[in-house]
Amino acid sequence: MKTIAVTANDDRGLAGEMSMHFGHCSHFVLATLDEKSQVKSTDICVNPYAEQHQPGQIPDFIKSLGANVVLSGGMGGRAIEFFEQLGIEVATGHHPSVGEAIDAYVAGELSGAAECAHDHH
């Protein structure tokens, strides 16, 4: 069973808008997939570090939620490294909604992580 954390700009779950910026997204949608890679359940978590965070805090938070995959529109290189060290798969790429991002991941169309092209602080 796989649990996927997806960055979101709101609390609308699968219908919500996927966030382009991992570290500053307002919410994470946790989707648990069954053995057929169908969404079995979802949970919405507020990002406690959206306003300010230290390197590694959000990856540790995602790990504490039980996720083994994280999907985001974009992510900085240090965050990608932290996730890799924690054994959490990262995939980046823009999709309009959280549900569409999960569908693309399940279909093998969303994989791999590319570092954002702007500065991170």
PDB file of C-alpha atoms in Angstrom:
ATOM      1  CA  MET A   1       0.000   0.000   0.000  1.00  0.00           C
ATOM      2  CA  LYS A   2       1.279   3.420  -0.945  1.00  0.00           C
ATOM      3  CA  THR A   3       0.593   6.761   0.706  1.00  0.00           C
ATOM      4  CA  ILE A   4       1.163   9.816  -1.460  1.00  0.00           C
ATOM      5  CA  ALA A   5       1.510  13.360  -0.101  1.00  0.00           C
ATOM      6  CA  VAL A   6       0.606  16.046  -2.651  1.00  0.00           C
ATOM      7  CA  THR A   7       1.231  19.773  -2.229  1.00  0.00           C
ATOM      8  CA  ALA A   8      -1.986  21.796  -2.314  1.00  0.00           C
ATOM      9  CA  ASN A   9      -2.991  25.460  -2.244  1.00  0.00           C
ATOM     10  CA  ASP A  10      -6.275  24.749  -0.450  1.00  0.00           C
ATOM     11  CA  ASP A  11      -8.171  22.189   1.616  1.00  0.00           C
ATOM     12  CA  ARG A  12     -10.378  20.734  -1.144  1.00  0.00           C
ATOM     13  CA  GLY A  13      -8.689  17.333  -1.285  1.00  0.00           C
ATOM     14  CA  LEU A  14      -8.472  15.641  -4.690  1.00  0.00           C
ATOM     15  CA  ALA A  15     -10.304  18.555  -6.321  1.00  0.00           C
ATOM     16  CA  GLY A  16      -7.884  21.062  -4.818  1.00  0.00           C
ATOM     17  CA  GLU A  17      -5.281  23.051  -6.698  1.00  0.00           C
ATOM     18  CA  MET A  18      -1.825  21.479  -6.756  1.00  0.00           C
ATOM     19  CA  SER A  19       0.814  23.820  -5.349  1.00  0.00           C
ATOM     20  CA  MET A  20       3.788  24.768  -7.476  1.00  0.00           C
ATOM     21  CA  HIS A  21       5.936  25.558  -4.429  1.00  0.00           C
ATOM     22  CA  PHE A  22       6.578  22.691  -2.067  1.00  0.00           C
ATOM     23  CA  GLY A  23       7.894  24.604   0.956  1.00  0.00           C
ATOM     24  CA  HIS A  24       5.167  27.230   1.055  1.00  0.00           C
ATOM     25  CA  CYS A  25       2.064  25.213   0.169  1.00  0.00           C
ATOM     26  CA  SER A  26      -0.782  25.705   2.637  1.00  0.00           C
ATOM     27  CA  HIS A  27      -1.847  22.038   2.756  1.00  0.00           C
ATOM     28  CA  PHE A  28      -0.807  18.503   1.965  1.00  0.00           C
ATOM     29  CA  VAL A  29      -3.325  15.974   0.684  1.00  0.00           C
ATOM     30  CA  LEU A  30      -2.496  12.433   1.776  1.00  0.00           C
ATOM     31  CA  ALA A  31      -3.908   9.794  -0.539  1.00  0.00           C
ATOM     32  CA  THR A  32      -3.686   6.121   0.367  1.00  0.00           C
ATOM     33  CA  LEU A  33      -3.779   3.803  -2.637  1.00  0.00           C
ATOM     34  CA  ASP A  34      -5.042   0.233  -2.596  1.00  0.00           C
ATOM     35  CA  GLU A  35      -3.325  -2.726  -4.286  1.00  0.00           C
ATOM     36  CA  LYS A  36      -4.873  -1.697  -7.643  1.00  0.00           C
ATOM     37  CA  SER A  37      -3.424   1.842  -7.293  1.00  0.00           C
ATOM     38  CA  GLN A  38      -6.878   3.325  -6.733  1.00  0.00           C
ATOM     39  CA  VAL A  39      -7.341   6.049  -4.126  1.00  0.00           C
ATOM     40  CA  LYS A  40      -8.779   4.307  -1.071  1.00  0.00           C
ATOM     41  CA  SER A  41      -8.804   7.257   1.317  1.00  0.00           C
ATOM     42  CA  THR A  42      -7.653  10.842   1.589  1.00  0.00           C
ATOM     43  CA  ASP A  43      -6.718  13.115   4.448  1.00  0.00           C
ATOM     44  CA  ILE A  44      -5.948  16.833   4.402  1.00  0.00           C
ATOM     45  CA  CYS A  45      -3.186  18.227   6.601  1.00  0.00           C
ATOM     46  CA  VAL A  46      -2.310  21.865   7.163  1.00  0.00           C
ATOM     47  CA  ASN A  47       1.355  22.571   6.454  1.00  0.00           C
ATOM     48  CA  PRO A  48       2.592  23.779   9.871  1.00  0.00           C
ATOM     49  CA  TYR A  49       5.745  25.146   8.238  1.00  0.00           C
ATOM     50  CA  ALA A  50       4.186  27.102   5.339  1.00  0.00           C
ATOM     51  CA  GLU A  51       5.228  30.494   6.689  1.00  0.00           C
ATOM     52  CA  GLN A  52       8.695  29.579   7.938  1.00  0.00           C
ATOM     53  CA  HIS A  53      10.728  26.403   8.110  1.00  0.00           C
ATOM     54  CA  GLN A  54      14.223  25.136   8.601  1.00  0.00           C
ATOM     55  CA  PRO A  55      15.817  22.747   6.081  1.00  0.00           C
ATOM     56  CA  GLY A  56      14.558  19.207   6.649  1.00  0.00           C
ATOM     57  CA  GLN A  57      11.518  20.078   8.783  1.00  0.00           C
ATOM     58  CA  ILE A  58       8.908  19.470   6.073  1.00  0.00           C
ATOM     59  CA  PRO A  59      10.447  16.187   4.835  1.00  0.00           C
ATOM     60  CA  ASP A  60      10.484  14.951   8.444  1.00  0.00           C
ATOM     61  CA  PHE A  61       6.845  16.069   8.819  1.00  0.00           C
ATOM     62  CA  ILE A  62       5.839  14.221   5.626  1.00  0.00           C
ATOM     63  CA  LYS A  63       7.626  11.093   6.878  1.00  0.00           C
ATOM     64  CA  SER A  64       5.762  11.362  10.211  1.00  0.00           C
ATOM     65  CA  LEU A  65       2.481  11.299   8.249  1.00  0.00           C
ATOM     66  CA  GLY A  66       3.436   7.906   6.810  1.00  0.00           C
ATOM     67  CA  ALA A  67       3.888   9.014   3.198  1.00  0.00           C
ATOM     68  CA  ASN A  68       6.304   7.129   0.978  1.00  0.00           C
ATOM     69  CA  VAL A  69       5.811   9.350  -2.098  1.00  0.00           C
ATOM     70  CA  VAL A  70       5.587  13.142  -2.383  1.00  0.00           C
ATOM     71  CA  LEU A  71       4.277  14.985  -5.452  1.00  0.00           C
ATOM     72  CA  SER A  72       4.845  18.707  -5.947  1.00  0.00           C
ATOM     73  CA  GLY A  73       4.820  21.223  -8.749  1.00  0.00           C
ATOM     74  CA  GLY A  74       8.373  22.171  -7.810  1.00  0.00           C
ATOM     75  CA  MET A  75      10.920  21.562  -5.086  1.00  0.00           C
ATOM     76  CA  GLY A  76      14.366  22.776  -4.086  1.00  0.00           C
ATOM     77  CA  GLY A  77      17.394  20.540  -4.339  1.00  0.00           C
ATOM     78  CA  ARG A  78      17.982  20.320  -0.593  1.00  0.00           C
ATOM     79  CA  ALA A  79      14.412  19.131   0.026  1.00  0.00           C
ATOM     80  CA  ILE A  80      14.831  16.493  -2.692  1.00  0.00           C
ATOM     81  CA  GLU A  81      18.012  15.301  -0.934  1.00  0.00           C
ATOM     82  CA  PHE A  82      16.249  15.141   2.459  1.00  0.00           C
ATOM     83  CA  PHE A  83      13.431  13.036   0.986  1.00  0.00           C
ATOM     84  CA  GLU A  84      15.913  10.695  -0.696  1.00  0.00           C
ATOM     85  CA  GLN A  85      17.720  10.230   2.638  1.00  0.00           C
ATOM     86  CA  LEU A  86      14.358   9.367   4.269  1.00  0.00           C
ATOM     87  CA  GLY A  87      13.538   6.835   1.532  1.00  0.00           C
ATOM     88  CA  ILE A  88      10.623   8.874   0.189  1.00  0.00           C
ATOM     89  CA  GLU A  89      10.137   9.009  -3.579  1.00  0.00           C
ATOM     90  CA  VAL A  90       9.820  12.509  -5.059  1.00  0.00           C
ATOM     91  CA  ALA A  91       8.112  13.448  -8.316  1.00  0.00           C
ATOM     92  CA  THR A  92       7.741  17.009  -9.558  1.00  0.00           C
ATOM     93  CA  GLY A  93       5.700  18.519 -12.343  1.00  0.00           C
ATOM     94  CA  HIS A  94       2.705  20.790 -12.668  1.00  0.00           C
ATOM     95  CA  HIS A  95      -0.841  19.437 -12.741  1.00  0.00           C
ATOM     96  CA  PRO A  96      -3.946  21.593 -12.236  1.00  0.00           C
ATOM     97  CA  SER A  97      -5.406  19.492  -9.439  1.00  0.00           C
ATOM     98  CA  VAL A  98      -4.245  17.131  -6.720  1.00  0.00           C
ATOM     99  CA  GLY A  99      -6.318  14.295  -8.204  1.00  0.00           C
ATOM    100  CA  GLU A 100      -4.829  14.798 -11.674  1.00  0.00           C
ATOM    101  CA  ALA A 101      -1.313  14.703 -10.198  1.00  0.00           C
ATOM    102  CA  ILE A 102      -2.081  11.368  -8.494  1.00  0.00           C
ATOM    103  CA  ASP A 103      -3.589   9.979 -11.711  1.00  0.00           C
ATOM    104  CA  ALA A 104      -0.483  11.042 -13.674  1.00  0.00           C
ATOM    105  CA  TYR A 105       1.795   9.431 -11.062  1.00  0.00           C
ATOM    106  CA  VAL A 106      -0.162   6.154 -11.100  1.00  0.00           C
ATOM    107  CA  ALA A 107      -0.061   6.140 -14.922  1.00  0.00           C
ATOM    108  CA  GLY A 108       3.725   6.588 -14.848  1.00  0.00           C
ATOM    109  CA  GLU A 109       3.497  10.062 -16.393  1.00  0.00           C
ATOM    110  CA  LEU A 110       4.784  11.887 -13.314  1.00  0.00           C
ATOM    111  CA  SER A 111       8.130  10.663 -12.066  1.00  0.00           C
ATOM    112  CA  GLY A 112      11.508  12.036 -11.142  1.00  0.00           C
ATOM    113  CA  ALA A 113      12.332  15.305  -9.468  1.00  0.00           C
ATOM    114  CA  ALA A 114      13.768  18.402 -11.076  1.00  0.00           C
ATOM    115  CA  GLU A 115      15.114  21.182  -8.905  1.00  0.00           C
ATOM    116  CA  CYS A 116      13.348  24.543  -9.079  1.00  0.00           C
ATOM    117  CA  ALA A 117      15.103  27.158 -11.172  1.00  0.00           C
ATOM    118  CA  HIS A 118      14.747  29.934  -8.587  1.00  0.00           C
ATOM    119  CA  ASP A 119      16.492  30.669  -5.307  1.00  0.00           C
ATOM    120  CA  HIS A 120      15.416  29.031  -2.060  1.00  0.00           C
ATOM    121  CA  HIS A 121      16.151  30.510   1.348  1.00  0.00           C
TER     122      HIS A 121
END
